[in-house]
Short mmCIF file of C-alpha atoms in Angstrom, two decimals:
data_model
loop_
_atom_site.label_atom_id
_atom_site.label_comp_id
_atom_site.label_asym_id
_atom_site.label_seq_id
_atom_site.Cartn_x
_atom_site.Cartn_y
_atom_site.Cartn_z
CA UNK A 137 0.00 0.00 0.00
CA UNK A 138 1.49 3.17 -0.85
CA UNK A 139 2.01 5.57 1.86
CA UNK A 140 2.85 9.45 2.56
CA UNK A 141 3.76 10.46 6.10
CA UNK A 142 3.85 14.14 7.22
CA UNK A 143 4.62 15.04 10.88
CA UNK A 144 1.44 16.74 11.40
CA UNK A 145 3.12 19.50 13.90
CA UNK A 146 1.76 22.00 14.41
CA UNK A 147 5.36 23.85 13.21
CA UNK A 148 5.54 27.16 14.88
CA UNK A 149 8.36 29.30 13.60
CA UNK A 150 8.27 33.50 13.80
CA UNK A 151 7.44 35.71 11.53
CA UNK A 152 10.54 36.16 8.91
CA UNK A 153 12.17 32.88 9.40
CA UNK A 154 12.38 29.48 7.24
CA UNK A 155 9.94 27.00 7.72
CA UNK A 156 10.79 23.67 6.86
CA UNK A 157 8.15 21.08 5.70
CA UNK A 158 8.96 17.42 5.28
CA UNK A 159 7.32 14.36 3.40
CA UNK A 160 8.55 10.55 3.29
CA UNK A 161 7.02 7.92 0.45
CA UNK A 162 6.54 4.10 0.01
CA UNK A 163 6.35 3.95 -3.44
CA UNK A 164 9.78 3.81 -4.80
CA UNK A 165 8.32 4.31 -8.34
CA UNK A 166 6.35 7.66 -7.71
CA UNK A 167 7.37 10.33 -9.95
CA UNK A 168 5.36 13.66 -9.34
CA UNK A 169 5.39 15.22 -6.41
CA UNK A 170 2.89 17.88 -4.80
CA UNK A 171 2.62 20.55 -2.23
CA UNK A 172 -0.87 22.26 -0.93
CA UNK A 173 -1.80 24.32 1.32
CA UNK A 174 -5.29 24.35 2.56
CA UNK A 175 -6.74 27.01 4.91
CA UNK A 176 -8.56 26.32 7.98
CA UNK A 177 -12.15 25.86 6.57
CA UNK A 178 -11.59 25.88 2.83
CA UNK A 179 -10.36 23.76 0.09
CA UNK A 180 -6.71 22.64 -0.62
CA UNK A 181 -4.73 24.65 -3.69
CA UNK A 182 -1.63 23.83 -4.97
CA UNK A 183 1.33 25.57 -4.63
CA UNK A 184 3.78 23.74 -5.69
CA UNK A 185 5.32 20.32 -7.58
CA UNK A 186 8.80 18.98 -8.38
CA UNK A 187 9.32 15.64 -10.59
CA UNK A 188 13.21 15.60 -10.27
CA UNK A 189 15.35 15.34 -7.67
CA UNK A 190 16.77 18.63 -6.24
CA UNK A 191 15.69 22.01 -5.71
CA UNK A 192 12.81 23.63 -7.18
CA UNK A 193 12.00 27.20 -6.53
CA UNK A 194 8.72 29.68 -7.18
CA UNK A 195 8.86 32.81 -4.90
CA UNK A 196 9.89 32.49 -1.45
CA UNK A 197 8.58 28.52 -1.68
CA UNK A 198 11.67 25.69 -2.24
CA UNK A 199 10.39 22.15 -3.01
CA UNK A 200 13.23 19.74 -2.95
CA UNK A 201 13.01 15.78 -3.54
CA UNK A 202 15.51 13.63 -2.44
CA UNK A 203 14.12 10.02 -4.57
CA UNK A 204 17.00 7.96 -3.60
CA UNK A 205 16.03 8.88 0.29
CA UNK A 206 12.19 8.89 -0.55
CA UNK A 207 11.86 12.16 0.51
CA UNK A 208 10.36 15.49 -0.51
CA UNK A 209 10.33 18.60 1.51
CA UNK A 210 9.07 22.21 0.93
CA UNK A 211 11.04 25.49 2.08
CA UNK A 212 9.19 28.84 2.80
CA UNK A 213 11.18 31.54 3.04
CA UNK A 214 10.59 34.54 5.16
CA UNK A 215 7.40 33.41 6.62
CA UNK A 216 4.27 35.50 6.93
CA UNK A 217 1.94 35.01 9.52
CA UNK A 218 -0.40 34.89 6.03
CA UNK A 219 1.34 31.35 5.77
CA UNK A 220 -0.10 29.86 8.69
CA UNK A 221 -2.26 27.00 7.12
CA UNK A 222 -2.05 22.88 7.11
CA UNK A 223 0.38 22.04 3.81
CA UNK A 224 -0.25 18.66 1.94
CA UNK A 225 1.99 16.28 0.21
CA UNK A 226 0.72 14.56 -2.45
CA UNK A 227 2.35 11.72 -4.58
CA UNK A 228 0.70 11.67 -7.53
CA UNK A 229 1.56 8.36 -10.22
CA UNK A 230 -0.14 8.36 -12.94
CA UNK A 231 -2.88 10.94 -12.23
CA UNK A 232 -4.26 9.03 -8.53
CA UNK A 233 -2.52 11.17 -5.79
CA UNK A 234 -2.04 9.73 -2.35
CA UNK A 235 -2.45 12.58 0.02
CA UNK A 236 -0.59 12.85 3.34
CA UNK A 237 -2.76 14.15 6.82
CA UNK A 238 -0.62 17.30 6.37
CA UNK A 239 1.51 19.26 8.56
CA UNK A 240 -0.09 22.65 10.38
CA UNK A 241 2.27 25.33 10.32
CA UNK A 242 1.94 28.88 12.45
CA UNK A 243 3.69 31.55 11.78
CA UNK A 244 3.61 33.88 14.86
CA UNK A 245 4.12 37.36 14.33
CA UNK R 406 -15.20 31.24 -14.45
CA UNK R 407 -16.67 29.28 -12.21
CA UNK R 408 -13.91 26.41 -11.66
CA UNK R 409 -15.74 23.62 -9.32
CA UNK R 410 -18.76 23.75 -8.00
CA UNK R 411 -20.12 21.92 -5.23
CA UNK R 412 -23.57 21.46 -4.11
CA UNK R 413 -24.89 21.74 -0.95
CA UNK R 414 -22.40 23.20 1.13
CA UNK R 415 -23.45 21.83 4.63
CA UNK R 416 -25.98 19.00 4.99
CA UNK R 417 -27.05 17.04 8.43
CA UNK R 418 -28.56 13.35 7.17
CA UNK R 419 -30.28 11.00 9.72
CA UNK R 420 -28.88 7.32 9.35
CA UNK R 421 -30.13 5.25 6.68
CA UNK R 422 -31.05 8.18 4.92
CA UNK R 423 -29.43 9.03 1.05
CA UNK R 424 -28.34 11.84 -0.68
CA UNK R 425 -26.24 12.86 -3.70
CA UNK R 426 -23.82 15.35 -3.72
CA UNK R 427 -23.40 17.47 -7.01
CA UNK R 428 -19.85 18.60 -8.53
CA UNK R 429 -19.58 20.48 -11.72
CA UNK R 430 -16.76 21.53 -13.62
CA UNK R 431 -16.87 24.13 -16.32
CA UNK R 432 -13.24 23.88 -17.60
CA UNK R 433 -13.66 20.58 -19.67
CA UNK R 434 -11.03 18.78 -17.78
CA UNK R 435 -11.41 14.84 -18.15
CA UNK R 436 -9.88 13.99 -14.70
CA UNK R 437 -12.10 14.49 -11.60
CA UNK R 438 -12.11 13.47 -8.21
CA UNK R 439 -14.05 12.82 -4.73
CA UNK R 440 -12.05 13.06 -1.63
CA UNK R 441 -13.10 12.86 1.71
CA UNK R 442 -11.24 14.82 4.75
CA UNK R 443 -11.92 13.90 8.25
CA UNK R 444 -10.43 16.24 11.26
CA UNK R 445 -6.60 16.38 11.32
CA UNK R 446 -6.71 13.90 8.53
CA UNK R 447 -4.76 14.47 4.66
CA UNK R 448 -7.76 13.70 1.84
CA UNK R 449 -8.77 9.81 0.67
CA UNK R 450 -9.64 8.92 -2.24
CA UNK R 451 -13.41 7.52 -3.14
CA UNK R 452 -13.96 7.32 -6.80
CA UNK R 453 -12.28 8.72 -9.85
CA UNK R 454 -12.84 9.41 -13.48
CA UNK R 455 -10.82 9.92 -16.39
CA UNK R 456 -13.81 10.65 -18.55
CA UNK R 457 -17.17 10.69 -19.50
CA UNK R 458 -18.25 7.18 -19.05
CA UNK R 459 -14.85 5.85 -17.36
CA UNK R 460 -15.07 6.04 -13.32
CA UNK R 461 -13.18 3.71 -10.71
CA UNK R 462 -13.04 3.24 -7.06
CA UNK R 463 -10.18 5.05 -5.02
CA UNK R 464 -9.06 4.15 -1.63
CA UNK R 465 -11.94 4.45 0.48
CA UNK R 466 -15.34 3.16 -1.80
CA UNK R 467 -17.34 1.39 0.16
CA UNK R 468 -21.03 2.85 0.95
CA UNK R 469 -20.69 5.40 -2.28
CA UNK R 470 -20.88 5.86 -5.78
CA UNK R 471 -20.46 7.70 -8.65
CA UNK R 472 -21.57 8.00 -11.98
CA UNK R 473 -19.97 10.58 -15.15
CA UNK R 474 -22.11 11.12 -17.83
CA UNK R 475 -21.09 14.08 -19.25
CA UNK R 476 -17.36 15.61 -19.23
CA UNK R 477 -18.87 18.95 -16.58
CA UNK R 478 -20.53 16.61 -14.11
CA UNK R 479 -19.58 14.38 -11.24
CA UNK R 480 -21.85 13.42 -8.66
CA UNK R 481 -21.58 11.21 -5.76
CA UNK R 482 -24.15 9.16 -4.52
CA UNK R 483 -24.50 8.26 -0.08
CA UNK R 484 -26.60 5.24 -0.20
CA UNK R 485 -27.88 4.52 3.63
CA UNK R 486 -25.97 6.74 5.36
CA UNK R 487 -23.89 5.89 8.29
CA UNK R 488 -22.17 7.88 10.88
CA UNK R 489 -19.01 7.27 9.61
CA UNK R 490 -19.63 9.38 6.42
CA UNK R 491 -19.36 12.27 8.68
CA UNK R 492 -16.73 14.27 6.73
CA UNK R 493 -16.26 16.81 4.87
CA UNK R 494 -16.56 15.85 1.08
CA UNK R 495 -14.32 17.49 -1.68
CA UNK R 496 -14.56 17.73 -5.45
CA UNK R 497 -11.54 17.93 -7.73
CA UNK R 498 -11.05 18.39 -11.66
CA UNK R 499 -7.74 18.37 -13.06
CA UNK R 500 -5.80 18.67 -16.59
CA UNK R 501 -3.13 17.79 -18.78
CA UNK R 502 -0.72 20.04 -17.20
CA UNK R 503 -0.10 19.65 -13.57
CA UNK R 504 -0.67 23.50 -12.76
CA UNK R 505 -4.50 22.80 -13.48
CA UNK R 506 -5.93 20.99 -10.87
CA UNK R 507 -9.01 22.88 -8.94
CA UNK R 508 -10.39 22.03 -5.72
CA UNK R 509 -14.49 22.71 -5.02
CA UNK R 510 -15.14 24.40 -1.95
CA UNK R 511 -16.19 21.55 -0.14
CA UNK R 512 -19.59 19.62 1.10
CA UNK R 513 -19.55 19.45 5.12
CA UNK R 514 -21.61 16.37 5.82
CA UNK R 515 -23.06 15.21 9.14
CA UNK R 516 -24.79 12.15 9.36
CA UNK R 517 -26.48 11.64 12.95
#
């Protein structure tokens, strides 16, 4: 059974600093990779995805995917409070994601 | 641009009653999706389609179902509702490119 495991925090981290998101796999053969944040109350929206391993960057968000360590990981860079939200992996073969629970993150002003 | 719809947004059912819940997309993606979310919980899968016609069970199927007759609709059928339905139910549509996938704003479902 393929699984995605998120710490599901919450990660609390001030206002200006790094947060640091993190994401293991089962499935050795996944090959797209997905980050989305979802707002207390509302839907999920992507933000981000990454299909090869390394770094990956759009804005102050990082994605980076380690495949040989089964690993993927998303950096946001001077956080807002605005940021504060639960973030979902997703590993997505062939168009049927498996969804992590997420990881809350606050960013505390 | 509408994106997803979802209809209703909040719905209390007594047990053993049904209900379907309606999803439309207006961006004539073939790939949609139900999810359902419970508290502190990442979304599960419950039926998929990759096209008019073409639907298949996801992770979690048991006590629903789905049906995709046209390319813009999506709907998902609770047959005698239990308890553990309680959730709340998401739609999804997404396209060729990975940058177009489009959550609905959600159907919070109590069943009681």
């Amino acid at each position: 059974q393929k699984e995605v495991e998120q710490n599901s925090g919450p990660l609390s981290v001030p206002e200006g600093a790094i947060a640091s998101l993190n994401c293991t796999y089962s499935d050795r053969g996944s090959q797209s990779f997905f980050w989305y944040r979802q707002y207390s109350g509302k839907s999920p929206e992507l933000i981000m995805f990454i299909y090869s391993n390394g770094d990956k960057e759009d804005g102050r968000f990082t994605a980076q995917l380690n495949k040989a360590s089964q690993y993927v990981s998303l950096l946001i860079r001077d956080s807002q409070p605005s940021d504060s939200a639960t973030y979902l992996c997703a590993v997505n073969p062939s168009y049927i994601p498996t969804f992590g629970r997420g990881t809350s993150l606050i960013v505390h002003p | 641009n509408a994106g997803v719809t979802q209809t209703p947004k909040f719905r209390i059912l007594k047990i053993g009653q049904s209900m379907t819940l309606q999803c439309t997309q207006d961006m004539n993606h073939n790939y949609m999706y139900w999810y359902r979310q419970d508290p502190g919980m990442g979304l599960k899968l419950i039926y998929y389609s990759v096209g008019a016609g073409i639907t298949d069970k996801g992770e979690v199927p048991n006590g629903y179902n789905v049906s995709r007759s046209t390319t813009e609709d999506f709907p998902l059928r609770l047959e005698l509702a239990a308890p553990s339905q309680t959730s709340v139910y998401f739609c999804a549509a997404r396209g060729a490119s990975p940058y177009e996938q489009y959550f609905g704003p959600g159907t919070r479902l109590t069943v009681t």
